[in-house]
Structure formats: C-alpha cells, structure tokens
PDB file of C-alpha atoms in Angstrom:
ATOM      1  CA  MET A   1       0.205  -0.086  -0.044  1.00 38.00           C
ATOM      2  CA  ILE A   2       1.587   3.977  -0.791  1.00 41.00           C
ATOM      3  CA  GLN A   3       1.132   5.818   1.681  1.00 42.00           C
ATOM      4  CA  LYS A   4       0.619   9.678   0.690  1.00 45.00           C
ATOM      5  CA  LEU A   5       3.251  12.081   2.446  1.00 46.00           C
ATOM      6  CA  ARG A   6       1.446  14.133   4.778  1.00 52.00           C
ATOM      7  CA  ILE A   7       3.150  17.997   4.788  1.00 58.00           C
ATOM      8  CA  THR A   8       1.788  19.345   8.258  1.00 73.00           C
ATOM      9  CA  SER A   9       3.807  22.251   8.106  1.00 87.00           C
ATOM     10  CA  PRO A  10       5.257  23.434   4.549  1.00 94.00           C
ATOM     11  CA  PRO A  11       8.201  25.451   3.839  1.00 96.00           C
ATOM     12  CA  ILE A  12       6.516  29.157   2.902  1.00 97.00           C
ATOM     13  CA  ILE A  13       8.068  31.674   1.132  1.00 98.00           C
ATOM     14  CA  ASP A  14       6.375  35.178   0.468  1.00 96.00           C
ATOM     15  CA  LEU A  15       8.128  38.032  -0.872  1.00 96.00           C
ATOM     16  CA  GLU A  16       7.333  42.191  -0.908  1.00 95.00           C
ATOM     17  CA  ALA A  17       7.566  44.234  -4.034  1.00 95.00           C
ATOM     18  CA  SER A  18       8.376  47.386  -5.386  1.00 95.00           C
ATOM     19  CA  GLY A  19       4.790  47.616  -7.058  1.00 92.00           C
ATOM     20  CA  LEU A  20       2.688  45.060  -9.080  1.00 88.00           C
ATOM     21  CA  ALA A  21       3.582  45.880 -12.655  1.00 88.00           C
ATOM     22  CA  SER A  22       5.767  43.866 -15.081  1.00 89.00           C
ATOM     23  CA  ASN A  23       9.006  45.786 -14.300  1.00 91.00           C
ATOM     24  CA  SER A  24       8.266  45.932 -10.385  1.00 94.00           C
ATOM     25  CA  TYR A  25      11.146  44.210  -8.379  1.00 96.00           C
ATOM     26  CA  PRO A  26      11.297  41.828  -4.908  1.00 97.00           C
ATOM     27  CA  ILE A  27      12.675  44.225  -2.143  1.00 97.00           C
ATOM     28  CA  GLU A  28      11.724  42.037   1.072  1.00 97.00           C
ATOM     29  CA  VAL A  29      11.917  37.824   0.880  1.00 98.00           C
ATOM     30  CA  GLY A  30      10.017  35.914   4.265  1.00 97.00           C
ATOM     31  CA  LEU A  31      10.364  32.178   4.847  1.00 97.00           C
ATOM     32  CA  ALA A  32       8.744  29.953   7.352  1.00 96.00           C
ATOM     33  CA  LEU A  33      10.240  26.570   7.628  1.00 94.00           C
ATOM     34  CA  ALA A  34      10.139  24.248  10.376  1.00 84.00           C
ATOM     35  CA  PRO A  35       7.656  25.798  13.184  1.00 77.00           C
ATOM     36  CA  GLY A  36       9.142  28.521  14.462  1.00 80.00           C
ATOM     37  CA  GLN A  37      12.228  28.585  12.202  1.00 91.00           C
ATOM     38  CA  ARG A  38      12.006  31.876  10.336  1.00 93.00           C
ATOM     39  CA  PHE A  39      14.210  34.302   7.800  1.00 96.00           C
ATOM     40  CA  CYS A  40      13.245  37.487   6.509  1.00 96.00           C
ATOM     41  CA  ALA A  41      15.868  40.208   4.733  1.00 97.00           C
ATOM     42  CA  LEU A  42      15.419  43.697   3.054  1.00 97.00           C
ATOM     43  CA  ILE A  43      16.525  43.599  -0.623  1.00 98.00           C
ATOM     44  CA  LYS A  44      18.757  46.729  -1.691  1.00 97.00           C
ATOM     45  CA  PRO A  45      17.769  47.358  -5.570  1.00 96.00           C
ATOM     46  CA  ALA A  46      20.012  46.596  -8.255  1.00 96.00           C
ATOM     47  CA  ASP A  47      21.174  49.372  -9.914  1.00 93.00           C
ATOM     48  CA  GLU A  48      18.650  48.341 -13.053  1.00 94.00           C
ATOM     49  CA  TRP A  49      15.716  48.258 -10.388  1.00 95.00           C
ATOM     50  CA  GLU A  50      13.989  51.484 -10.910  1.00 93.00           C
ATOM     51  CA  HIS A  51      10.470  50.982 -10.692  1.00 92.00           C
ATOM     52  CA  TRP A  52       8.519  52.044  -7.672  1.00 94.00           C
ATOM     53  CA  ASP A  53       4.703  52.519  -6.525  1.00 92.00           C
ATOM     54  CA  GLN A  54       3.839  54.649  -3.513  1.00 91.00           C
ATOM     55  CA  GLN A  55       0.320  52.242  -3.175  1.00 91.00           C
ATOM     56  CA  ALA A  56       2.780  49.324  -2.946  1.00 88.00           C
ATOM     57  CA  GLU A  57       5.065  51.735  -0.311  1.00 88.00           C
ATOM     58  CA  SER A  58       1.972  52.373   1.562  1.00 88.00           C
ATOM     59  CA  VAL A  59       0.602  48.244   1.969  1.00 84.00           C
ATOM     60  CA  HIS A  60       4.279  47.166   3.088  1.00 84.00           C
ATOM     61  CA  GLY A  61       5.793  49.908   5.001  1.00 87.00           C
ATOM     62  CA  ILE A  62       9.056  49.995   3.532  1.00 91.00           C
ATOM     63  CA  SER A  63      10.315  52.856   1.599  1.00 93.00           C
ATOM     64  CA  ARG A  64      13.198  52.786  -0.897  1.00 92.00           C
ATOM     65  CA  ASP A  65      15.584  54.701   1.220  1.00 93.00           C
ATOM     66  CA  VAL A  66      14.912  52.026   4.210  1.00 94.00           C
ATOM     67  CA  LEU A  67      16.071  49.822   1.806  1.00 95.00           C
ATOM     68  CA  ALA A  68      19.545  51.128   0.492  1.00 93.00           C
ATOM     69  CA  LYS A  69      20.150  52.170   3.968  1.00 95.00           C
ATOM     70  CA  LYS A  70      19.052  48.437   5.258  1.00 96.00           C
ATOM     71  CA  GLY A  71      18.720  46.203   2.183  1.00 97.00           C
ATOM     72  CA  ARG A  72      21.001  43.273   1.573  1.00 98.00           C
ATOM     73  CA  SER A  73      22.427  42.484  -1.943  1.00 98.00           C
ATOM     74  CA  VAL A  74      20.874  40.748  -4.527  1.00 98.00           C
ATOM     75  CA  THR A  75      23.713  38.312  -4.623  1.00 98.00           C
ATOM     76  CA  GLU A  76      23.839  37.801  -0.469  1.00 98.00           C
ATOM     77  CA  ILE A  77      19.926  37.194  -0.275  1.00 98.00           C
ATOM     78  CA  ALA A  78      20.081  34.309  -3.278  1.00 98.00           C
ATOM     79  CA  THR A  79      23.117  32.612  -1.555  1.00 98.00           C
ATOM     80  CA  GLU A  80      21.169  32.702   1.408  1.00 98.00           C
ATOM     81  CA  LEU A  81      17.719  31.342  -0.027  1.00 98.00           C
ATOM     82  CA  ASN A  82      19.719  29.001  -1.914  1.00 98.00           C
ATOM     83  CA  GLN A  83      21.554  27.509   1.481  1.00 97.00           C
ATOM     84  CA  LEU A  84      18.140  27.375   3.335  1.00 97.00           C
ATOM     85  CA  LEU A  85      16.082  25.785   0.556  1.00 97.00           C
ATOM     86  CA  SER A  86      18.806  23.799  -0.881  1.00 96.00           C
ATOM     87  CA  ASN A  87      17.099  20.791  -3.301  1.00 96.00           C
ATOM     88  CA  ARG A  88      13.537  21.588  -1.511  1.00 96.00           C
ATOM     89  CA  THR A  89      10.101  23.098  -2.915  1.00 97.00           C
ATOM     90  CA  VAL A  90       9.078  26.132  -0.927  1.00 97.00           C
ATOM     91  CA  TYR A  91       5.372  26.815  -1.655  1.00 98.00           C
ATOM     92  CA  SER A  92       3.917  30.182  -2.041  1.00 97.00           C
ATOM     93  CA  ASP A  93      -0.044  31.511  -1.875  1.00 96.00           C
ATOM     94  CA  ALA A  94       0.735  33.856  -4.442  1.00 95.00           C
ATOM     95  CA  TRP A  95       2.810  31.661  -6.712  1.00 96.00           C
ATOM     96  CA  GLY A  96       2.335  33.658 -10.400  1.00 93.00           C
ATOM     97  CA  VAL A  97       4.138  36.767  -8.590  1.00 94.00           C
ATOM     98  CA  ASP A  98       6.148  35.610  -6.157  1.00 96.00           C
ATOM     99  CA  SER A  99       7.982  32.844  -8.249  1.00 96.00           C
ATOM    100  CA  SER A 100       8.517  36.032 -10.782  1.00 95.00           C
ATOM    101  CA  TRP A 101      10.275  38.169  -8.059  1.00 96.00           C
ATOM    102  CA  VAL A 102      12.140  35.171  -7.556  1.00 98.00           C
ATOM    103  CA  THR A 103      13.357  34.537 -10.942  1.00 97.00           C
ATOM    104  CA  THR A 104      14.182  38.120 -10.930  1.00 97.00           C
ATOM    105  CA  LEU A 105      16.505  38.230  -7.473  1.00 98.00           C
ATOM    106  CA  PHE A 106      18.057  35.184  -8.888  1.00 98.00           C
ATOM    107  CA  ALA A 107      18.909  37.123 -12.466  1.00 97.00           C
ATOM    108  CA  ALA A 108      19.971  40.061 -10.867  1.00 98.00           C
ATOM    109  CA  ALA A 109      22.570  38.230  -8.545  1.00 98.00           C
ATOM    110  CA  ARG A 110      23.383  35.804 -12.175  1.00 98.00           C
ATOM    111  CA  MET A 111      22.996  32.943  -9.787  1.00 98.00           C
ATOM    112  CA  ASN A 112      20.900  29.782 -10.353  1.00 98.00           C
ATOM    113  CA  LYS A 113      18.307  29.148  -7.480  1.00 98.00           C
ATOM    114  CA  VAL A 114      18.907  25.443  -6.264  1.00 98.00           C
ATOM    115  CA  PHE A 115      15.215  25.254  -5.165  1.00 98.00           C
ATOM    116  CA  ASN A 116      11.575  25.061  -6.587  1.00 97.00           C
ATOM    117  CA  VAL A 117       8.491  27.408  -5.942  1.00 98.00           C
ATOM    118  CA  SER A 118       5.214  25.888  -5.987  1.00 97.00           C
ATOM    119  CA  ALA A 119       1.995  26.851  -6.298  1.00 97.00           C
ATOM    120  CA  LEU A 120       0.370  26.357  -2.505  1.00 97.00           C
ATOM    121  CA  GLU A 121      -2.374  24.878  -4.214  1.00 95.00           C
ATOM    122  CA  MET A 122      -0.389  21.920  -5.136  1.00 95.00           C
ATOM    123  CA  ILE A 123      -0.897  20.745  -1.679  1.00 95.00           C
ATOM    124  CA  LEU A 124      -3.748  22.019  -0.757  1.00 94.00           C
ATOM    125  CA  ASN A 125      -7.139  19.423  -0.540  1.00 93.00           C
ATOM    126  CA  GLU A 126     -10.696  20.683  -0.999  1.00 94.00           C
ATOM    127  CA  GLN A 127     -11.471  20.591   2.259  1.00 95.00           C
ATOM    128  CA  GLN A 128      -8.974  22.942   3.263  1.00 95.00           C
ATOM    129  CA  ILE A 129      -9.825  25.107   0.508  1.00 95.00           C
ATOM    130  CA  ASP A 130     -13.127  25.486   1.564  1.00 96.00           C
ATOM    131  CA  VAL A 131     -12.326  26.779   4.796  1.00 96.00           C
ATOM    132  CA  TRP A 132      -8.841  28.522   3.976  1.00 96.00           C
ATOM    133  CA  MET A 133     -10.651  32.176   4.206  1.00 96.00           C
ATOM    134  CA  GLU A 134     -12.480  31.612   7.663  1.00 97.00           C
ATOM    135  CA  THR A 135      -8.927  29.982   8.833  1.00 95.00           C
ATOM    136  CA  ARG A 136      -6.558  32.256   7.860  1.00 95.00           C
ATOM    137  CA  ASN A 137      -8.846  35.396   9.563  1.00 94.00           C
ATOM    138  CA  GLU A 138      -8.948  33.218  12.482  1.00 94.00           C
ATOM    139  CA  VAL A 139      -4.959  32.918  12.906  1.00 94.00           C
ATOM    140  CA  VAL A 140      -4.488  36.937  11.712  1.00 92.00           C
ATOM    141  CA  ARG A 141      -6.725  37.869  14.861  1.00 93.00           C
ATOM    142  CA  ASP A 142      -4.601  34.660  17.161  1.00 92.00           C
ATOM    143  CA  LEU A 143      -1.270  35.778  15.815  1.00 89.00           C
ATOM    144  CA  ASP A 144      -1.874  39.778  16.266  1.00 87.00           C
ATOM    145  CA  LEU A 145       1.206  40.872  14.167  1.00 82.00           C
ATOM    146  CA  ALA A 146       1.448  44.255  13.773  1.00 71.00           C
ATOM    147  CA  ARG A 147       3.475  44.690  10.722  1.00 69.00           C
ATOM    148  CA  HIS A 148       2.496  43.439   7.052  1.00 73.00           C
ATOM    149  CA  ARG A 149       6.126  41.734   6.313  1.00 84.00           C
ATOM    150  CA  ALA A 150       6.798  39.102   4.349  1.00 92.00           C
ATOM    151  CA  SER A 151       7.736  36.679   7.230  1.00 92.00           C
ATOM    152  CA  ASN A 152       4.787  37.374   8.793  1.00 92.00           C
ATOM    153  CA  ASP A 153       2.769  36.772   5.721  1.00 93.00           C
ATOM    154  CA  ALA A 154       5.078  33.666   5.402  1.00 95.00           C
ATOM    155  CA  TRP A 155       3.737  32.321   8.973  1.00 94.00           C
ATOM    156  CA  ILE A 156       0.183  32.954   8.683  1.00 94.00           C
ATOM    157  CA  ILE A 157       0.038  31.132   5.177  1.00 95.00           C
ATOM    158  CA  GLN A 158       1.993  28.087   7.272  1.00 95.00           C
ATOM    159  CA  GLU A 159       0.102  28.019  10.208  1.00 94.00           C
ATOM    160  CA  THR A 160      -3.103  28.452   8.373  1.00 95.00           C
ATOM    161  CA  TYR A 161      -2.014  25.384   6.244  1.00 95.00           C
ATOM    162  CA  ALA A 162      -1.444  23.748   9.628  1.00 94.00           C
ATOM    163  CA  ARG A 163      -4.781  24.676  11.281  1.00 94.00           C
ATOM    164  CA  THR A 164      -7.098  23.590   7.703  1.00 95.00           C
ATOM    165  CA  LEU A 165      -4.922  20.234   7.435  1.00 93.00           C
ATOM    166  CA  ALA A 166      -5.527  19.162  11.657  1.00 91.00           C
ATOM    167  CA  MET A 167      -9.466  19.861  10.620  1.00 90.00           C
ATOM    168  CA  THR A 168      -9.812  18.109   7.562  1.00 88.00           C
ATOM    169  CA  SER A 169      -7.425  15.176   8.326  1.00 77.00           C
ATOM    170  CA  PRO A 170      -9.769  11.982   8.122  1.00 68.00           C
ATOM    171  CA  ALA A 171      -9.272  11.471  11.954  1.00 58.00           C
ATOM    172  CA  THR A 172     -11.197  14.648  12.581  1.00 51.00           C
ATOM    173  CA  LEU A 173     -13.880  14.428   9.966  1.00 48.00           C
TER     174      LEU A 173
END
C-alpha cells in the first residue's frame, strides 16, 4: 500500500515588491520553515531596478530609502536562499508573482536557484480550500502581528495550512 506523505508545516515563501507592474522587483523576502524557524531580509534594489509604486510602499511600509540603507545585496540574499532551501520545494499562496520575483532576484544576482517554488494549491485538499479564508482570518486574529511583512505573511500562511489540514484530516472528519 502506498501512503501519501502529509506535510503538516510546509516551507512557505512570501515576497514584498516595489509594485505589481511587470517591471516591479522584490524588496523583501520572508520564509517560514520548520515551526518557529523564520527568515526575513530586506533586498537592496539592483542598479537596474527603477520601478517604484507609492501605493505598494503604503501597504508594506518599506521605503526605497530604507532599502538603500538596510537592504542586503541580491547576491547575498540569493546565496542565503539557496543555502536555506537547497533541493527543497517552498510554497507560495501567490505563486504567479512570487515565483516571478524570485526569478528576478536570481537573475540580478546572476545565480541559479537550487530550490523550487510551487503554488500552495498543489498541496491543499478541497476541504482545506473550503475553510481556508475563515481559518486564515482566525490565524491573523490569533497571531496579532503588528506589521505587514514577508516573514509574518509566510508564518500566517504556514499556520493556516497546518490548522486547515488538522481540521480536514480523516481522523477529525
């Protein structure tokens, strides 16, 4: 009998960006790895990255000035992501944009990534999807995180996944 592997706390990636336009770029990356293990880093814009959306800044609260002063280089961030995620799959609830921004980051660093970014929907069952938003809202209330930042968002997604899986596993149905 083949047993399906259940992922109770999948690694999650979330990125904040300079906007949503095609020429936007990542400004912060956050990971939720093993329970309680998180990573977050501001990304100093590469020289060729110029797009900036004030509305995006008002959402994430990170200015270009802060990135210039406190951001780390694209090479440093790409290297660290490769070390943390080597030969793993990390999941995103916004795969279309997050995978694009990861690609933009690695292209600017002139590096190959050694991990995969996959859509969170690939590991959700139908019952999880049905209770996702209500559970996510409960997680947001329970965690009571003050800032909209990438690592906080990744943690919320990971916790929501774990709770919805627990709610919908055969033992609890």
